[in-house]
Amino acid sequence: MSEAGTETVAAEAGAAPEKVTPGRLVLRHMLGHRATTAALAGIVLMILVAIFAPLLAPYDPNYANVLHRHQGPSWVHLLGADGIGRDTLSRIIYGTRTAVWTSFESVALALVVGVPIGLLVGFLGGWWDRLAMRVTDIFQSIPSLIFAFALIAVLGRGTNQTALAVAIVFAVILMRIARALALREREFLYVDAARVAGMPTWHILFREILPNTVGPIIVEAAIMLGSAIMIITMLSFLGLGLDATVVDWGSMLDEARNYQATHPYLALPPGLAIIFAVLMFNFAGDGLRDALAGKQSARRAPRRRKKPGSAAGAVAAAELPAPDVIAVRGLKVEFPGGEAGAKPLEILSDVSFSLRRGETLGLVGESGSGKSMSALSLLGLVPTPGEVTSGEILFGGRDLAALPEAELAAIRGREIAMIFQDSIAGFSPVHTIGEQLAEPLRIHKGLGEAEAKARVVELLDLVGVPNARERIDDYPHQFSGGMAQRASIAMALSCGPRVLLADEPTTALDVTIQAQVLDLLGDLQRRFDMSVLLITHDLGVVAETCDRVVVMYAGQIVEEGAVADVLSRPRHPYTYALLTATPREDVRMDRLPTVPGSVPPPWAWPRGCRFMPRCAFARAECGQGPVPFVGGTRCLRAGELQLEVVR
Amino acid sequence: MRRLILLRLGMSLVSLVLAAAFVFFLIQLSPVDPVVLALGEGAEPQRLDAMRRELGLDQPYVVQFLSWFAGILRGDFGTSFFTHRAVLETLLERLPVTISLLVGGGAIAIVVGLAAGFAAGLRPGGWMDRVVTSAVSLALAVPGFWFALMLGLLFAVELRLLPVAGYVAFEDGPLLWLQSLVLPCVALALHGMAVIGRHTRGVVIDVLGSPFIEAIRARGTPPGRIVRRYVLKNAMVPVLPVIGVQLAIIIATSSVMEKVFVLPGLGTLMVASVISSDFPTLQGAIVVIAAMVILINLLVDLGLGLLDPRVRPQ
Amino acid sequence: MKTAVGIVARIAAGCLLGTALAGAAVAAPKGTLNYGTQIQLDNWNPLVKSGQTYTNIPYEGLLEVARDGFTLQPKLATEWQLTPTELNLTLREGVVFHDGTPFDAEAVKKNIEWIKGSGTQWAAGLAPISEVVVKDATHLTLKLSRPTPTMADRLATRGMYMVSPKALESGSWDKPVGTGPWTYNADASQRGTKEVFHLNDKYWNLDNVGVDTIVMHVIQDANVALNALRTGVVQAIELPTSVVEAATAAGFKVEKTPTLVQHFLFLDRKTTFADENVRKAVCHAIDLDAVTQAGYDGVAAPVSQRFLEGQYGFNPEVKAYNYDPEAAKKYLAAAGNPQVSLTLPMYPTTATAMTLIAQMLREVGINADTQMMTTGQYFTYYQTDRYPLQINTSATESIGPLDYYQFRFSPTGTGNPFKVTVPELDAIVDRALAEPDAAKQEVIWKEMVKYLYDHALDCNFYLWNTAWGYDPAKIQEPPTTVMRPSALRYDEVRLIQ
């Protein structure tokens, strides 16, 4: 029995709504997958066996040749004979016919009744909907098999009665699914358009909504075919299902059970037949679901970080020149190619920058430029299956890129801390803020519970969260965005890190709150003598809070320098374009000001300068080869261009 | 939290009444006349009418339902058409078996399912994941009662380690009682552990991909602690309802298992009641089953409330 | 003149007659008998039981039959004397019912009156009693309205147990109040699954009782039966025939006792089987050799009629209906090819036989379905009008042709739930009852048997042995009675301590 209906809907609801691909495309997707093809073939085979049973079966399935009873497999009876001498193979074949017929009958009936009612109820809402949900509740309190008992007690045994019982149970499930789909579709524009055009309800339901909901329903129906066989064989096994004149795998198993002590292998053929049938339907359903959603297979395991040619625990070759706290040199991050054997995809190319003590370094770029990735790679948190494939990250006398996980974990949160854009999402929703804030203290500083709690309250006071003592028992969802960000800052600071990585900390916040949080950050930085890497797309923030700035484009650093210099006299055309596209310096934007054109994706990076297609100053030689980073900028024409931003 | 409990309790009672009403009215549709069943076809009409009045069968259906349900709340489930004994007595005799199966099968399904799901989800694509995923696909296609027969074949007929069938009450020997329950509970757990395992795996993968996990890793929390503390609790939230549904399915499938292993529980009672049109017993047993399912759903809801603060009413 | 039952001894299994072992006297009853039976207990009214499995434990009758199935032995009556006009009984002294009521002639009179007024087949059996005369506490006379040679035998049947008059008055059958060696412990029992009995320490013959506790385990499934023996849950059990071989191979002993002549009971002769041609079609459709081989593993064998050779009423001119599907089809055609549909009820150990029979019926064009149910349900329905055809019998029939007629064909017969009468048959019986000469009477009874055959009112008879499996290390050979299925002579059970 599959309760997968809700899963399907949830997955569908979460994904971007797609129109159902035409049948042919779906079929092609399915056939591309080996297991699904096999399943479809298996189903076709079963249907053929069902149709041609009289031709295929060597004997009449009910003919009892008592002299042959309990014979094992032989040339006379390929699968042996049962307790009264009937040929098992013939019975399996005719059992296939029964299974196919009854399962299709039940599911077809359920579709015809359940889906229209569900669509109607979901679309209309109101008390129709409430009534339907009460019906669903009832069926969720009474398991399907038990309901079948009651129905059969009323209607009596028999093929049609059993199919009806199963059909009713499935109809309720399909109704629930169709209702959910209708509710979702109802919100879409095309439905409103239809309504406005004055189309009748049935037209909207069947011409507009139904085609978009067919996918998940068909998937559910496929799996229900398998469930139907299970339930019907169970009922026959119990002596309540199909009558004895019909050959059925369930009653074959019941008879086999009678002889369990003396002829135990009688149960094998019908059992294997059931397994085969259900497997085929399940795989077909799964394949159909994947084909419709266009899903890839699951994310792969996080592999051990490795860098070619580096031994674990390598110590950096040289000490860092003060005042550098972190020095990133030639960092390259790659993701594996789409198919096996393809070239890996470069995400970060030759990224080098350093963070000085006590400074705030801004890291600016559009989304997809690689700024978050750079920060994550500092902590060894490049999302799988990506990995750092060359370069060094020097910190505290060690190369972080070559450190094993355990040692990195000791650094994270303790010496280098990170805060994220969505602060609330950075907390486990089921643990209190207090518990989570206390954690770095308990892990890294080994504080006891009470001590850590006291410290947490102090920290929250420090960052300006009112009523800290009560608030530590609150959950993340009870915090506003600004407060949550303060809390994460508090947590980041709790172990006194030397470096704070702040990935767009204020982007998701209200304008007024943004200012407060930035002030807080600056305040804390001075107080604790931290270095801050501030990732942002907001040039205004950079102007106000950063000492130096690094600009990234398409996985590369394109410019670096003191904020005052870079913002007034940029040396890279991209920086210039950003600055000139900003209408006013004091206006905060939701997005980076638009520059004509778009950032090339990693698999389409040009060989030469990656900004060249959008650059107003491009020359032919710009596209000939990779552009080196010289004098704080990655532009061949750096010397010639006089880019000045007029304020 | 208390508000949640009271709210859910109220809803559960409503569900129970609805389910009981549904069963009652469904059974009323039967063409079998209990009075004719008791007195025989040839009985005189006056006797039939007298008995109808005596049993209250001449009242309108709603009144009959209310008096029946009120009786249930008092503990009076009526009298069996077949044995003429109080239905409650029979139900109480059969209940321990069904509960043993539910607890045993449920425990195995939950423990194995969660363990397998975690093992697979923590390292997707790894060998454990491949083993678990294949096992799940197979287990979902195997009919539980056939699996039970195969277990019996192996452990009881061939190896003679466990009884092939039959129930020994706890009072008659705790060890024998346990032995008579091992195979049925394992067979019962098969489907549930597969569904729970598959769902848990997906949830664990989802949770591991959540933003907060990244943030937690960034704080330097060791992986073991991440799994034990954060993945576990967060994963349990979407898994708990699935566990509830599987427990309900185990209750239903235990009827079939009772037949395979010849255990005198509610399942075999219901089957016999269907065959002999013993409606009071059937109705009573279904109400008890519905109550068990509703109770499980209630516990799941409360569990969710305990685990996930976001569902608690503010 | 030989009593009808008396003849059964000649054909009974020889091994059983040899064992005159009446159970050595023991010092005091000790130990628990764990016995497996397929029969379920419903209530304690002896008049509506189809067997003595349970009633033989707490109840006793005035007389009982010996192991050979026919020799009468004293029980609650120590002496009896049968004349054509009366039956004189001397009762045992010092017997008390479980509720303390003394067992005396007045109690017997109340019982007899109660049975006579019950409207059951047992009432018909006591019909010749015109008056019960109580002479004193231990002597009474039953006056007979007509000579009844089998009257004493009837007192030894399962419907004639003595019940406490107080219990009779209360009308409740929740627990048995008899005079027997054990009382029923309802609290320790689980109705329908396990029934527990404890010793009645006021029993009048404790010296000859072997065990103090009896636990009856209801086991209807062949696998569980075998397992119950193997694991020692029971010391003795009625074994379904399919596991007899496995039990023997496992080292247990199996004792077989002829117990019943089963046959097709055309219960619904009102509609389904009203037409004689339809009945004959069914009779010819069945290959009894195959059924007894496949369904009963050879532990049963076909016979030609209800009474066995040498038994009173056996008619050598009557043969069995032979297996002839073509003839069956012709008979159906003669009946106008009606659409005959029926459901054949069965319980787990008869499933093979019934499935085969249903298939054979289908081969000739009768739409036969089967329905699996518990033994308890099966034996309840067998006395109701729920199913048109069942395959069974009743031990009461074995006593003689009159009892057979009263059970199966008289309007009040328990085996005639559809209450169909056959006037011609009734006429034959009346003639037989009116015939004073014994030899001539037997001729008329043979006429009745022939009539039954000619009109296929019953057919397809087979002699069925019960197989009792037991653990020879724990229990002596279980004491059984010929032609009495499913019930041991419980007081004679001896455990090996």
PDB file of N, CA and C in Angstrom, chain A residues 111-161:
ATOM      1  N   LEU A 111     -10.116   5.981 -10.292  1.00  0.00           N
ATOM      2  CA  LEU A 111      -9.758   7.191 -11.037  1.00  0.00           C
ATOM      3  C   LEU A 111     -11.006   7.938 -11.479  1.00  0.00           C
ATOM      4  N   VAL A 112     -11.918   7.179 -12.035  1.00  0.00           N
ATOM      5  CA  VAL A 112     -13.111   7.812 -12.596  1.00  0.00           C
ATOM      6  C   VAL A 112     -13.932   8.503 -11.521  1.00  0.00           C
ATOM      7  N   VAL A 113     -13.958   7.916 -10.332  1.00  0.00           N
ATOM      8  CA  VAL A 113     -14.770   8.512  -9.270  1.00  0.00           C
ATOM      9  C   VAL A 113     -13.971   9.518  -8.444  1.00  0.00           C
ATOM     10  N   GLY A 114     -12.780   9.137  -8.036  1.00  0.00           N
ATOM     11  CA  GLY A 114     -12.028   9.951  -7.082  1.00  0.00           C
ATOM     12  C   GLY A 114     -11.484  11.244  -7.659  1.00  0.00           C
ATOM     13  N   VAL A 115     -10.932  11.168  -8.867  1.00  0.00           N
ATOM     14  CA  VAL A 115     -10.259  12.349  -9.402  1.00  0.00           C
ATOM     15  C   VAL A 115     -11.236  13.499  -9.660  1.00  0.00           C
ATOM     16  N   PRO A 116     -12.344  13.277 -10.373  1.00  0.00           N
ATOM     17  CA  PRO A 116     -13.249  14.404 -10.604  1.00  0.00           C
ATOM     18  C   PRO A 116     -13.770  14.999  -9.298  1.00  0.00           C
ATOM     19  N   ILE A 117     -14.110  14.142  -8.351  1.00  0.00           N
ATOM     20  CA  ILE A 117     -14.612  14.675  -7.077  1.00  0.00           C
ATOM     21  C   ILE A 117     -13.533  15.505  -6.396  1.00  0.00           C
ATOM     22  N   GLY A 118     -12.317  15.003  -6.406  1.00  0.00           N
ATOM     23  CA  GLY A 118     -11.233  15.727  -5.755  1.00  0.00           C
ATOM     24  C   GLY A 118     -10.989  17.077  -6.406  1.00  0.00           C
ATOM     25  N   LEU A 119     -10.970  17.087  -7.733  1.00  0.00           N
ATOM     26  CA  LEU A 119     -10.739  18.349  -8.439  1.00  0.00           C
ATOM     27  C   LEU A 119     -11.842  19.334  -8.112  1.00  0.00           C
ATOM     28  N   LEU A 120     -13.066  18.848  -8.154  1.00  0.00           N
ATOM     29  CA  LEU A 120     -14.205  19.709  -7.906  1.00  0.00           C
ATOM     30  C   LEU A 120     -14.158  20.289  -6.508  1.00  0.00           C
ATOM     31  N   VAL A 121     -13.904  19.412  -5.559  1.00  0.00           N
ATOM     32  CA  VAL A 121     -13.890  19.837  -4.172  1.00  0.00           C
ATOM     33  C   VAL A 121     -12.755  20.820  -3.894  1.00  0.00           C
ATOM     34  N   GLY A 122     -11.594  20.560  -4.481  1.00  0.00           N
ATOM     35  CA  GLY A 122     -10.452  21.452  -4.276  1.00  0.00           C
ATOM     36  C   GLY A 122     -10.691  22.804  -4.915  1.00  0.00           C
ATOM     37  N   PHE A 123     -11.365  22.762  -6.041  1.00  0.00           N
ATOM     38  CA  PHE A 123     -11.598  24.002  -6.767  1.00  0.00           C
ATOM     39  C   PHE A 123     -12.679  24.833  -6.081  1.00  0.00           C
ATOM     40  N   LEU A 124     -13.746  24.162  -5.655  1.00  0.00           N
ATOM     41  CA  LEU A 124     -14.855  24.906  -5.085  1.00  0.00           C
ATOM     42  C   LEU A 124     -14.582  25.364  -3.662  1.00  0.00           C
ATOM     43  N   GLY A 125     -13.908  24.504  -2.919  1.00  0.00           N
ATOM     44  CA  GLY A 125     -13.637  24.874  -1.537  1.00  0.00           C
ATOM     45  C   GLY A 125     -14.913  24.918  -0.719  1.00  0.00           C
ATOM     46  N   GLY A 126     -14.901  25.693   0.314  1.00  0.00           N
ATOM     47  CA  GLY A 126     -16.100  25.879   1.119  1.00  0.00           C
ATOM     48  C   GLY A 126     -16.494  24.612   1.856  1.00  0.00           C
ATOM     49  N   TRP A 127     -17.799  24.436   2.060  1.00  0.00           N
ATOM     50  CA  TRP A 127     -18.178  23.298   2.876  1.00  0.00           C
ATOM     51  C   TRP A 127     -18.109  21.993   2.104  1.00  0.00           C
ATOM     52  N   TRP A 128     -18.116  22.036   0.788  1.00  0.00           N
ATOM     53  CA  TRP A 128     -17.838  20.832  -0.011  1.00  0.00           C
ATOM     54  C   TRP A 128     -16.483  20.263   0.419  1.00  0.00           C
ATOM     55  N   ASP A 129     -15.555  21.196   0.503  1.00  0.00           N
ATOM     56  CA  ASP A 129     -14.204  20.806   0.839  1.00  0.00           C
ATOM     57  C   ASP A 129     -14.141  20.217   2.245  1.00  0.00           C
ATOM     58  N   ARG A 130     -14.843  20.863   3.161  1.00  0.00           N
ATOM     59  CA  ARG A 130     -14.799  20.373   4.528  1.00  0.00           C
ATOM     60  C   ARG A 130     -15.399  18.976   4.613  1.00  0.00           C
ATOM     61  N   LEU A 131     -16.479  18.788   3.892  1.00  0.00           N
ATOM     62  CA  LEU A 131     -17.109  17.468   3.882  1.00  0.00           C
ATOM     63  C   LEU A 131     -16.139  16.423   3.348  1.00  0.00           C
ATOM     64  N   ALA A 132     -15.494  16.767   2.244  1.00  0.00           N
ATOM     65  CA  ALA A 132     -14.555  15.819   1.660  1.00  0.00           C
ATOM     66  C   ALA A 132     -13.421  15.501   2.625  1.00  0.00           C
ATOM     67  N   MET A 133     -12.969  16.508   3.345  1.00  0.00           N
ATOM     68  CA  MET A 133     -11.880  16.234   4.285  1.00  0.00           C
ATOM     69  C   MET A 133     -12.343  15.360   5.436  1.00  0.00           C
ATOM     70  N   ARG A 134     -13.610  15.477   5.836  1.00  0.00           N
ATOM     71  CA  ARG A 134     -14.119  14.600   6.904  1.00  0.00           C
ATOM     72  C   ARG A 134     -14.130  13.168   6.400  1.00  0.00           C
ATOM     73  N   VAL A 135     -14.532  13.013   5.142  1.00  0.00           N
ATOM     74  CA  VAL A 135     -14.536  11.665   4.582  1.00  0.00           C
ATOM     75  C   VAL A 135     -13.111  11.093   4.581  1.00  0.00           C
ATOM     76  N   THR A 136     -12.176  11.925   4.174  1.00  0.00           N
ATOM     77  CA  THR A 136     -10.783  11.482   4.168  1.00  0.00           C
ATOM     78  C   THR A 136     -10.335  11.101   5.571  1.00  0.00           C
ATOM     79  N   ASP A 137     -10.725  11.904   6.555  1.00  0.00           N
ATOM     80  CA  ASP A 137     -10.381  11.596   7.951  1.00  0.00           C
ATOM     81  C   ASP A 137     -10.864  10.211   8.335  1.00  0.00           C
ATOM     82  N   ILE A 138     -12.108   9.930   7.992  1.00  0.00           N
ATOM     83  CA  ILE A 138     -12.675   8.639   8.366  1.00  0.00           C
ATOM     84  C   ILE A 138     -11.838   7.519   7.775  1.00  0.00           C
ATOM     85  N   PHE A 139     -11.460   7.671   6.512  1.00  0.00           N
ATOM     86  CA  PHE A 139     -10.690   6.616   5.890  1.00  0.00           C
ATOM     87  C   PHE A 139      -9.262   6.566   6.423  1.00  0.00           C
ATOM     88  N   GLN A 140      -8.836   7.638   7.064  1.00  0.00           N
ATOM     89  CA  GLN A 140      -7.515   7.552   7.672  1.00  0.00           C
ATOM     90  C   GLN A 140      -7.578   6.910   9.046  1.00  0.00           C
ATOM     91  N   SER A 141      -8.785   6.836   9.626  1.00  0.00           N
ATOM     92  CA  SER A 141      -8.894   6.158  10.917  1.00  0.00           C
ATOM     93  C   SER A 141      -9.155   4.680  10.751  1.00  0.00           C
ATOM     94  N   ILE A 142      -9.670   4.304   9.591  1.00  0.00           N
ATOM     95  CA  ILE A 142      -9.986   2.893   9.371  1.00  0.00           C
ATOM     96  C   ILE A 142      -9.064   2.374   8.271  1.00  0.00           C
ATOM     97  N   PRO A 143      -8.145   1.489   8.609  1.00  0.00           N
ATOM     98  CA  PRO A 143      -7.224   0.987   7.591  1.00  0.00           C
ATOM     99  C   PRO A 143      -7.973   0.327   6.436  1.00  0.00           C
ATOM    100  N   SER A 144      -7.358   0.372   5.242  1.00  0.00           N
ATOM    101  CA  SER A 144      -8.048  -0.096   4.029  1.00  0.00           C
ATOM    102  C   SER A 144      -8.546  -1.526   4.141  1.00  0.00           C
ATOM    103  N   LEU A 145      -7.701  -2.384   4.664  1.00  0.00           N
ATOM    104  CA  LEU A 145      -8.087  -3.792   4.747  1.00  0.00           C
ATOM    105  C   LEU A 145      -9.316  -3.961   5.634  1.00  0.00           C
ATOM    106  N   ILE A 146      -9.332  -3.248   6.731  1.00  0.00           N
ATOM    107  CA  ILE A 146     -10.454  -3.348   7.664  1.00  0.00           C
ATOM    108  C   ILE A 146     -11.729  -2.827   7.020  1.00  0.00           C
ATOM    109  N   PHE A 147     -11.601  -1.730   6.272  1.00  0.00           N
ATOM    110  CA  PHE A 147     -12.774  -1.229   5.568  1.00  0.00           C
ATOM    111  C   PHE A 147     -13.285  -2.289   4.607  1.00  0.00           C
ATOM    112  N   ALA A 148     -12.341  -2.971   3.933  1.00  0.00           N
ATOM    113  CA  ALA A 148     -12.752  -4.026   3.007  1.00  0.00           C
ATOM    114  C   ALA A 148     -13.517  -5.119   3.741  1.00  0.00           C
ATOM    115  N   PHE A 149     -13.092  -5.470   4.950  1.00  0.00           N
ATOM    116  CA  PHE A 149     -13.836  -6.445   5.747  1.00  0.00           C
ATOM    117  C   PHE A 149     -15.287  -6.012   5.886  1.00  0.00           C
ATOM    118  N   ALA A 150     -15.451  -4.746   6.291  1.00  0.00           N
ATOM    119  CA  ALA A 150     -16.812  -4.268   6.553  1.00  0.00           C
ATOM    120  C   ALA A 150     -17.637  -4.292   5.276  1.00  0.00           C
ATOM    121  N   LEU A 151     -17.032  -3.838   4.176  1.00  0.00           N
ATOM    122  CA  LEU A 151     -17.794  -3.785   2.933  1.00  0.00           C
ATOM    123  C   LEU A 151     -18.181  -5.186   2.474  1.00  0.00           C
ATOM    124  N   ILE A 152     -17.239  -6.130   2.616  1.00  0.00           N
ATOM    125  CA  ILE A 152     -17.532  -7.483   2.182  1.00  0.00           C
ATOM    126  C   ILE A 152     -18.562  -8.135   3.108  1.00  0.00           C
ATOM    127  N   ALA A 153     -18.539  -7.746   4.374  1.00  0.00           N
ATOM    128  CA  ALA A 153     -19.563  -8.258   5.278  1.00  0.00           C
ATOM    129  C   ALA A 153     -20.942  -7.815   4.794  1.00  0.00           C
ATOM    130  N   VAL A 154     -21.006  -6.636   4.216  1.00  0.00           N
ATOM    131  CA  VAL A 154     -22.282  -6.110   3.746  1.00  0.00           C
ATOM    132  C   VAL A 154     -22.648  -6.677   2.386  1.00  0.00           C
ATOM    133  N   LEU A 155     -21.680  -6.701   1.475  1.00  0.00           N
ATOM    134  CA  LEU A 155     -21.975  -7.082   0.101  1.00  0.00           C
ATOM    135  C   LEU A 155     -21.771  -8.560  -0.174  1.00  0.00           C
ATOM    136  N   GLY A 156     -21.044  -9.242   0.702  1.00  0.00           N
ATOM    137  CA  GLY A 156     -20.727 -10.625   0.413  1.00  0.00           C
ATOM    138  C   GLY A 156     -19.425 -10.747  -0.350  1.00  0.00           C
ATOM    139  N   ARG A 157     -18.939 -11.952  -0.452  1.00  0.00           N
ATOM    140  CA  ARG A 157     -17.689 -12.203  -1.167  1.00  0.00           C
ATOM    141  C   ARG A 157     -17.897 -12.134  -2.654  1.00  0.00           C
ATOM    142  N   GLY A 158     -16.798 -12.046  -3.370  1.00  0.00           N
ATOM    143  CA  GLY A 158     -16.909 -12.116  -4.823  1.00  0.00           C
ATOM    144  C   GLY A 158     -15.953 -11.156  -5.493  1.00  0.00           C
ATOM    145  N   THR A 159     -15.714 -11.383  -6.772  1.00  0.00           N
ATOM    146  CA  THR A 159     -14.746 -10.579  -7.515  1.00  0.00           C
ATOM    147  C   THR A 159     -15.155  -9.117  -7.540  1.00  0.00           C
ATOM    148  N   ASN A 160     -16.391  -8.842  -7.907  1.00  0.00           N
ATOM    149  CA  ASN A 160     -16.805  -7.449  -8.038  1.00  0.00           C
ATOM    150  C   ASN A 160     -16.836  -6.740  -6.696  1.00  0.00           C
ATOM    151  N   GLN A 161     -17.271  -7.437  -5.666  1.00  0.00           N
ATOM    152  CA  GLN A 161     -17.341  -6.805  -4.360  1.00  0.00           C
ATOM    153  C   GLN A 161     -15.948  -6.446  -3.865  1.00  0.00           C
TER     154      GLN A 161
END
